[in-house]
Coordinates of C-alpha atoms and ligand atoms in Angstrom, one line a residue:
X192 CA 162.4 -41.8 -33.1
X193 CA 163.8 -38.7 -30.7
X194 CA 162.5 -37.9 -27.7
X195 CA 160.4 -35.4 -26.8
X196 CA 161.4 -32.7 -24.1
X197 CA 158.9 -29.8 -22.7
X198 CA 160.8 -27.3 -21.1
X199 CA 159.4 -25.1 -18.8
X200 CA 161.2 -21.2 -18.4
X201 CA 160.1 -19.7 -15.2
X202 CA 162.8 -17.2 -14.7
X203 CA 166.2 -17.4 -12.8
X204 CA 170.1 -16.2 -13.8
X205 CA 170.3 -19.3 -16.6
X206 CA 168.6 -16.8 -19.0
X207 CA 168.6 -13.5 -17.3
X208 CA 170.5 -10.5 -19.1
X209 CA 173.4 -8.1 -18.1
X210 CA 171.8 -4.3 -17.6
X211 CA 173.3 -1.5 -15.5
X212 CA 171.7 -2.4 -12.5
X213 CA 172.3 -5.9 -12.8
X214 CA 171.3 -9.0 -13.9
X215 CA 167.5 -9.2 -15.2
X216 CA 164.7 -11.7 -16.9
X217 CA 164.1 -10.6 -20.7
X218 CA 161.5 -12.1 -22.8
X219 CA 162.8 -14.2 -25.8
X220 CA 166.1 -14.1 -24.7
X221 CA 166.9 -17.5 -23.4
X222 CA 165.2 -18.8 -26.6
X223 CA 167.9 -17.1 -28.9
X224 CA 170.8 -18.4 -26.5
X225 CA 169.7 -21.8 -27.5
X226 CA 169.3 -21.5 -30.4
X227 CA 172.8 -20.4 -30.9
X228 CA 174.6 -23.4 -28.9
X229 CA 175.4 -26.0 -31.8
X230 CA 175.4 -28.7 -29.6
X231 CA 171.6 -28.5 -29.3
X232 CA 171.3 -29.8 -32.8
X233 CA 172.9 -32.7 -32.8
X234 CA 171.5 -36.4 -33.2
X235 CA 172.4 -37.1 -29.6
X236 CA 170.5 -34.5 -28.1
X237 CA 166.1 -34.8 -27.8
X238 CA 164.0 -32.4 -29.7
X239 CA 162.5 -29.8 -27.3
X240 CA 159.7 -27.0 -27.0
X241 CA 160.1 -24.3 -24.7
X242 CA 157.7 -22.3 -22.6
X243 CA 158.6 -19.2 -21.3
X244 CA 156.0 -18.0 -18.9
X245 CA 154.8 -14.3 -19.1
X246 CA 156.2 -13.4 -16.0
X247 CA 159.9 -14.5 -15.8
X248 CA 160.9 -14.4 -12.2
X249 CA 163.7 -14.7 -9.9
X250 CA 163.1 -17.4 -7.8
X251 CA 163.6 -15.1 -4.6
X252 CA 159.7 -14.2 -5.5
X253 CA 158.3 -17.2 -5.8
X254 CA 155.6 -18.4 -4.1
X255 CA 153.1 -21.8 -3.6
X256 CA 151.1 -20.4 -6.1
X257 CA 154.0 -20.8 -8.8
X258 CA 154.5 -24.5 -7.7
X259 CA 150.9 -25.1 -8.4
X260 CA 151.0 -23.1 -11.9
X261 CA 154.3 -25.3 -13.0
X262 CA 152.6 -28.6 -12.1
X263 CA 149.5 -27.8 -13.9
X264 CA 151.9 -26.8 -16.8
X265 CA 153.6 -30.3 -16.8
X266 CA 150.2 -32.0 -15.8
X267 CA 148.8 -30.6 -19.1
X268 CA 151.8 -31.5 -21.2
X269 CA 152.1 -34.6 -19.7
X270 CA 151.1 -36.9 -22.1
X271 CA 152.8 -35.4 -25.0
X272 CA 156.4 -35.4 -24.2
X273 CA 158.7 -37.6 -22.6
X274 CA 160.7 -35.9 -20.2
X275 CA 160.4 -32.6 -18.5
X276 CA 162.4 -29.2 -17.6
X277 CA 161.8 -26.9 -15.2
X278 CA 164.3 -23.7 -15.8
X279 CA 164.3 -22.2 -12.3
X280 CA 166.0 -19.8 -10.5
X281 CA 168.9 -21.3 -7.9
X282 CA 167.6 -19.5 -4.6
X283 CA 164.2 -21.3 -4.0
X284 CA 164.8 -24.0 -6.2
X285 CA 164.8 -26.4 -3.1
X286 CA 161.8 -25.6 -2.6
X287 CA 159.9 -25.9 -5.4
X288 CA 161.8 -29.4 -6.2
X289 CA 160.4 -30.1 -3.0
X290 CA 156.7 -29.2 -3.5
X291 CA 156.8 -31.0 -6.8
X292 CA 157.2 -34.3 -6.0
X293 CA 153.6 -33.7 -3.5
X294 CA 151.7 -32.5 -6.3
X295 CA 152.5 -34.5 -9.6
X296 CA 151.4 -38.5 -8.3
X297 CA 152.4 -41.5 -10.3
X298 CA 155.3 -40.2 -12.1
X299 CA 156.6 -42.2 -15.0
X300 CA 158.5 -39.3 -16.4
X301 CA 161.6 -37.8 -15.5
X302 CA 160.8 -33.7 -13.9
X303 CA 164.3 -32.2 -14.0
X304 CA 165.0 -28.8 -12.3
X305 CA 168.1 -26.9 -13.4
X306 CA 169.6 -23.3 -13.8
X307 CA 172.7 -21.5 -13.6
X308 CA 174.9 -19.6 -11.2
X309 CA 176.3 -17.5 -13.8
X310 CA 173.7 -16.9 -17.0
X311 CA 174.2 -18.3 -20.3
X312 CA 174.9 -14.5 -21.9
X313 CA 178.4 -14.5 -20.1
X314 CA 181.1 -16.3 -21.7
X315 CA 182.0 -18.7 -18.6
X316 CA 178.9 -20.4 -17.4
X317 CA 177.7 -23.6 -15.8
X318 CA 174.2 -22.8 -17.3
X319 CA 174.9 -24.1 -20.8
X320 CA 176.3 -27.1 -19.5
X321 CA 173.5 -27.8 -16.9
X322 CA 170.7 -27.5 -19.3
X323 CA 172.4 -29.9 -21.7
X324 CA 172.7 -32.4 -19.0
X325 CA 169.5 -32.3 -17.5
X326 CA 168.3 -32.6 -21.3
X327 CA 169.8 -35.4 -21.9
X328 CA 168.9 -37.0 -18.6
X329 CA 165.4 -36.1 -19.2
X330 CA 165.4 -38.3 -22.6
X331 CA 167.3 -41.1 -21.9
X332 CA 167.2 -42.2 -18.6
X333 CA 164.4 -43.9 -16.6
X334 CA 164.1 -41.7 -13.4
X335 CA 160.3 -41.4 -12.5
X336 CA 161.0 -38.5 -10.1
X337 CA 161.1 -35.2 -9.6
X338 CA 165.0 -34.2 -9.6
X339 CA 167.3 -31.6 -9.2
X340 CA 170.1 -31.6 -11.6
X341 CA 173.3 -29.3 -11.4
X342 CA 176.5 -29.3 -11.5
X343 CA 178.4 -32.8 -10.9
X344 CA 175.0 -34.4 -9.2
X345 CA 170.9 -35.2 -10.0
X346 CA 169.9 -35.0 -6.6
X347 CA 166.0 -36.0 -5.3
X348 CA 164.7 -32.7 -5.6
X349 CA 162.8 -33.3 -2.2
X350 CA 166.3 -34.0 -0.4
X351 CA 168.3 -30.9 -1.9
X352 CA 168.5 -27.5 0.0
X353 CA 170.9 -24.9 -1.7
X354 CA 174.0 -25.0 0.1
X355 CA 176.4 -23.0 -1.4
X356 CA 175.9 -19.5 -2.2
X357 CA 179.2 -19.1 -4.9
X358 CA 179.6 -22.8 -6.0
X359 CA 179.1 -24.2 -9.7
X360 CA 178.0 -27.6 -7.1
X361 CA 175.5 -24.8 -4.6
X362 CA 173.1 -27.9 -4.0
X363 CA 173.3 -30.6 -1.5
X364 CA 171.3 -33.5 -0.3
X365 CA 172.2 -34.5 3.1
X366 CA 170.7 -36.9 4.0
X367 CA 170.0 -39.1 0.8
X368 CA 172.3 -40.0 -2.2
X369 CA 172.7 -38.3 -5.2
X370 CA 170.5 -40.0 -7.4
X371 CA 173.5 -40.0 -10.4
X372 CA 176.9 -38.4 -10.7
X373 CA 177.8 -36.3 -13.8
X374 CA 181.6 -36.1 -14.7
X375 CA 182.6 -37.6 -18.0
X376 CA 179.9 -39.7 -17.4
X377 CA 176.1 -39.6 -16.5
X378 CA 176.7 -42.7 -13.5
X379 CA 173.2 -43.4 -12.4
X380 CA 172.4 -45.0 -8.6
X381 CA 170.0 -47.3 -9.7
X382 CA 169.2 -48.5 -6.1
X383 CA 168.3 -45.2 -5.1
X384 CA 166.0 -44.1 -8.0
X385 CA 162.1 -44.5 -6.6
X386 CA 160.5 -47.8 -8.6
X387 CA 158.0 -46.4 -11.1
X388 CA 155.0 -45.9 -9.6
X389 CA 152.3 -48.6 -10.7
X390 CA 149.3 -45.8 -10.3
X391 CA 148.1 -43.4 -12.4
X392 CA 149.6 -40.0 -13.2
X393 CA 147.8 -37.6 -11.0
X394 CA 147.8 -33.5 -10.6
X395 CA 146.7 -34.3 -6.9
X396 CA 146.3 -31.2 -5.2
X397 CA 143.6 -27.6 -4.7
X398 CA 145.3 -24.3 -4.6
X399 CA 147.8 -23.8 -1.6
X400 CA 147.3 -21.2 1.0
X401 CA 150.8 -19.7 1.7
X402 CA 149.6 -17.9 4.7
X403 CA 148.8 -21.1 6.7
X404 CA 152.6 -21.8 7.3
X405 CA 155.2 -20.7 9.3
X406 CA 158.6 -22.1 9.8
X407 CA 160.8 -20.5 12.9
X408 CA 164.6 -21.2 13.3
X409 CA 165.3 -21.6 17.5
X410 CA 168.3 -19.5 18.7
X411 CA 169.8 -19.5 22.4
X412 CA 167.4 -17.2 24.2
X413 CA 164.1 -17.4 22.0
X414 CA 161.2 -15.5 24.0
X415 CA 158.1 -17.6 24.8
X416 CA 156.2 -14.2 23.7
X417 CA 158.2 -14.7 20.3
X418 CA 156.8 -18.1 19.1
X419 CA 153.2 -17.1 20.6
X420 CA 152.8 -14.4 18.7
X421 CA 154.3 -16.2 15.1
X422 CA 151.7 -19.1 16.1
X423 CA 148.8 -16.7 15.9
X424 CA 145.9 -17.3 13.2
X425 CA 145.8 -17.8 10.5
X426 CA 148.8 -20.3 11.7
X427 CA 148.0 -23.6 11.0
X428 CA 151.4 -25.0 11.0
X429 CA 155.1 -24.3 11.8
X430 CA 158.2 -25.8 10.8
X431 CA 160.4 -25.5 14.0
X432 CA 163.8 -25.8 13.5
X433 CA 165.8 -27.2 16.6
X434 CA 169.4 -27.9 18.0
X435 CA 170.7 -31.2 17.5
X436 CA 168.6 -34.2 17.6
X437 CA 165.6 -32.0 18.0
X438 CA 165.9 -30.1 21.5
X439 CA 164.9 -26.5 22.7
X440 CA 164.8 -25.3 25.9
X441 CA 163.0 -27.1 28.3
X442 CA 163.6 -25.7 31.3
X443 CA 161.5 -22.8 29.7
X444 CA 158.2 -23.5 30.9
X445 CA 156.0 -20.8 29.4
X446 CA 158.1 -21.4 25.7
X447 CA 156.2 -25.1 26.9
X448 CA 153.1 -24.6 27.5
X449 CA 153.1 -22.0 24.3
X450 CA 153.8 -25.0 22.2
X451 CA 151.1 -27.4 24.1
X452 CA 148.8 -24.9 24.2
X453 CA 149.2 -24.2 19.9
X454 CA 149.2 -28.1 19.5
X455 CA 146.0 -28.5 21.7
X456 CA 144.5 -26.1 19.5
X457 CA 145.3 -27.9 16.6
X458 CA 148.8 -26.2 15.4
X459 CA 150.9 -28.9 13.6
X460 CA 154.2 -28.2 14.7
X461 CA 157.1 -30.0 13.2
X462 CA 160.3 -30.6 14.4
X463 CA 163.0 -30.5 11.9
X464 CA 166.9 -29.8 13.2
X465 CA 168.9 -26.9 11.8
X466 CA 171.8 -29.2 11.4
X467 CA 172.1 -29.6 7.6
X468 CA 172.9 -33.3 8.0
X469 CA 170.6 -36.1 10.4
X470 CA 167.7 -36.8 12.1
X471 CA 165.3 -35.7 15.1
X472 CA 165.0 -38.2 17.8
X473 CA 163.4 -36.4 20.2
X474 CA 163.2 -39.0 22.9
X475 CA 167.5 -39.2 23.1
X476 CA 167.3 -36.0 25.6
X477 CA 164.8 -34.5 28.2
X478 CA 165.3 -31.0 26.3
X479 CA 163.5 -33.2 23.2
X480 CA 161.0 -34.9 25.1
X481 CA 159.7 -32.4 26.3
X482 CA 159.2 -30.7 23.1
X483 CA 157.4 -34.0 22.4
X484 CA 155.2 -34.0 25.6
X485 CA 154.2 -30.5 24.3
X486 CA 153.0 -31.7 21.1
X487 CA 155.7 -30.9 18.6
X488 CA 155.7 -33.9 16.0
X489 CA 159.0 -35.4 14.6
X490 CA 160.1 -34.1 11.2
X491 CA 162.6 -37.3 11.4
X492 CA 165.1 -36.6 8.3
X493 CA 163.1 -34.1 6.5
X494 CA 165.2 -30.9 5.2
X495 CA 163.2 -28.0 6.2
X496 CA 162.4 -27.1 2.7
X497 CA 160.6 -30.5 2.3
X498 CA 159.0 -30.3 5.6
X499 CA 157.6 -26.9 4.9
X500 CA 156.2 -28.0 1.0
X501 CA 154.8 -31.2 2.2
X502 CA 152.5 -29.4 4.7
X503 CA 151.2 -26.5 2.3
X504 CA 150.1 -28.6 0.3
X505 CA 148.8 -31.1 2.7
X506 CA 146.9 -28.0 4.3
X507 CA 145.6 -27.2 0.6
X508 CA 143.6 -30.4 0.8
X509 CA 140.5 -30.6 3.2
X510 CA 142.3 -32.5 5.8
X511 CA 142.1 -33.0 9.2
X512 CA 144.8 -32.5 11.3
X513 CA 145.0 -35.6 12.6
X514 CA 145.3 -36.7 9.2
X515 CA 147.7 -34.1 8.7
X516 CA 149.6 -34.7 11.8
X517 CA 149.9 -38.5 10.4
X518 CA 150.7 -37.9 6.9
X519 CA 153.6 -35.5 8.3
X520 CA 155.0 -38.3 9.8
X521 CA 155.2 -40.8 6.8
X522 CA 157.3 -41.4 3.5
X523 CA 155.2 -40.1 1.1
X524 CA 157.3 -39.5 -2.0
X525 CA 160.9 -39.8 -0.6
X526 CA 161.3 -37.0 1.6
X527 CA 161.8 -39.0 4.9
X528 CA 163.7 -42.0 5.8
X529 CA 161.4 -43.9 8.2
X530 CA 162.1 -46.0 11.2
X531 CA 164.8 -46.0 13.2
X532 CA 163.8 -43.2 15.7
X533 CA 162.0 -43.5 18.9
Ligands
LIG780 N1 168.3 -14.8 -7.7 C1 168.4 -15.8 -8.7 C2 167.1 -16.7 -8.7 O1 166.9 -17.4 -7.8 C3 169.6 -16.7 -8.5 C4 169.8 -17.8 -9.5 O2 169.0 -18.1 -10.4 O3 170.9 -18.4 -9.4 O4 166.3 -16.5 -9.6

């Protein structure tokens, strides 16, 4: 019997149209692309549905409150196909491939994000061949994980960060392996495919609260005044992104005492480096230690994407912040490779 494919349309360049003042969303029009590529009827590929939601967006203006509306869309599909699609604009995909992963529990279904750099209306495009791809991925392969797929790779959608701004190949995952390779064929990394979870598929998670998170990049110079006054309510965590291994200026005691002070208060702050590739080990220099004495957690090997999903919607729950401070800490879905840190 085929397989069964739910595809969800959010928006993005994979089915925008050319207008005079650019490139846009248009209702239906993805819908009669499809229809037209031949090789969308053949035996190989799955059958599919397609939703396109009301509002088509770029991904530039999306928001927590889309990631929850696209879970709840696959959460109430769930049962009735077997693999999903999320069409998605390049910029922010990262991101909401990250939140996924925290929202939709027990898995046993392949969640496959894809676009296009250059829409499917222009006559050279990496759209088409994406969404046929990540179709067939989605139908015949065993990946019980949310995933990214575009391009040459299927990456863990909470290790990807968009990378390249011009590329066919704009998404990387830095500190994990690409979960398959696409060239003239579909090689899949068994060993690094998550085993299929023996719980229950869950939508696990209450409406997230954008405005509780921050995330602040450091820069040579950063004013004490600067972080105080992004940590003010209603601040309940921050993503700071360091040098290195995780260091910042420690011979800045005010910057200090800023950070203790927020973290006394019960501000999760997370340390994440702005290198693309590594980890924090924030006890490998004083400048990291003391960013640790002040509080600051470890973010380990988190990209800052992932850091930044996993706590909204960690904050959307009633939690403590102890709990949160924890949970922040530990492999919860893939996002961080534990041990090996001080
Ligand atoms: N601005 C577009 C978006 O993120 C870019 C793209 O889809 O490639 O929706």
């Amino acid at each position: 019997m085929s397989k069964k494919i739910y595809i969800a349309y959010t928006g993005g360049t994979i089915g925008m149209k050319k207008t005079s003042s650019g490139y846009v969303p248009a209702t239906g029009y993805l819908q009669k692309q499809m229809e037209s590529i031949p090789e969308l009827k053949t035996d190989i590929m799955p059958l599919y549905d397609i939703h396109e939601y009301e509002r088509l967006l770029d991904s530039a203006c999306m928001s927590p409150a889309d990631w929850f509306e696209i879970a709840r869309d696959i959460a109430d599909n769930y049962e009735k196909y077997d693999g999903f699609i999320v069409l998605h604009g390049t910029d922010t995909m990262a991101y909401t491939a990250s939140a996924l992963p925290f929202i939709l529990k027990g898995l046993a279904k392949p969640v496959i994000l894809t676009g296009g750099q250059v829409p499917m209306c222009e006559v050279r495009n990496d759209s088409r061949e994406n969404i046929i791809t990540a179709m067939m991925i989605a139908a015949d392969y065993a990946i019980p994980e949310v995933c990214l797929c575009f391009g040459s790779y299927l990456l863990r959608g909470n290790r990807s960060v968009k990378s390249d701004a011009g590329s066919f190949d704009p998404f990387s995952s830095p500190n994990y392996p690409p979960l398959a390779s696409v060239g003239i064929n579909i090689d899949v990394n068994q060993k690094a495919i998550l085993p299929s979870s023996n719980k229950q598929f869950e939508f696990a998670m209450k409406k997230p609260n954008k405005a509780g998170v921050a995330a602040l990049r450091l820069f040579p110079g950063i004013s004490a005044e600067t972080i105080e006054n992004i940590l003010q309510p209603p601040i309940k965590g921050m993503i700071l992104e360091t040098f290195g291994v995780g260091n910042g200026p420690d011979h800045d005691s005010k910057l200090l005492s800023v950070l203790e002070k927020a973290s006394n208060q019960g501000t999760i702050i997370v340390n994440c480096t702005q290198c693309l590739k590594g980890r924090v080990d924030m006890a490998a220099y004083a400048a990291g230690s003391a960013f640790a004495e002040a509080g600051v957690i470890s973010g380990y090997d988190m990209t800052t994407e992932a850091a930044l999903a996993k706590m909204i919607c960690l904050l959307a729950d009633d939690r403590s912040v102890e709990d949160v401070r924890k949970l922040m800490q530990k492999n919860l879905c893939g996002e961080l490779t534990s041990g090996m840190t001080r």
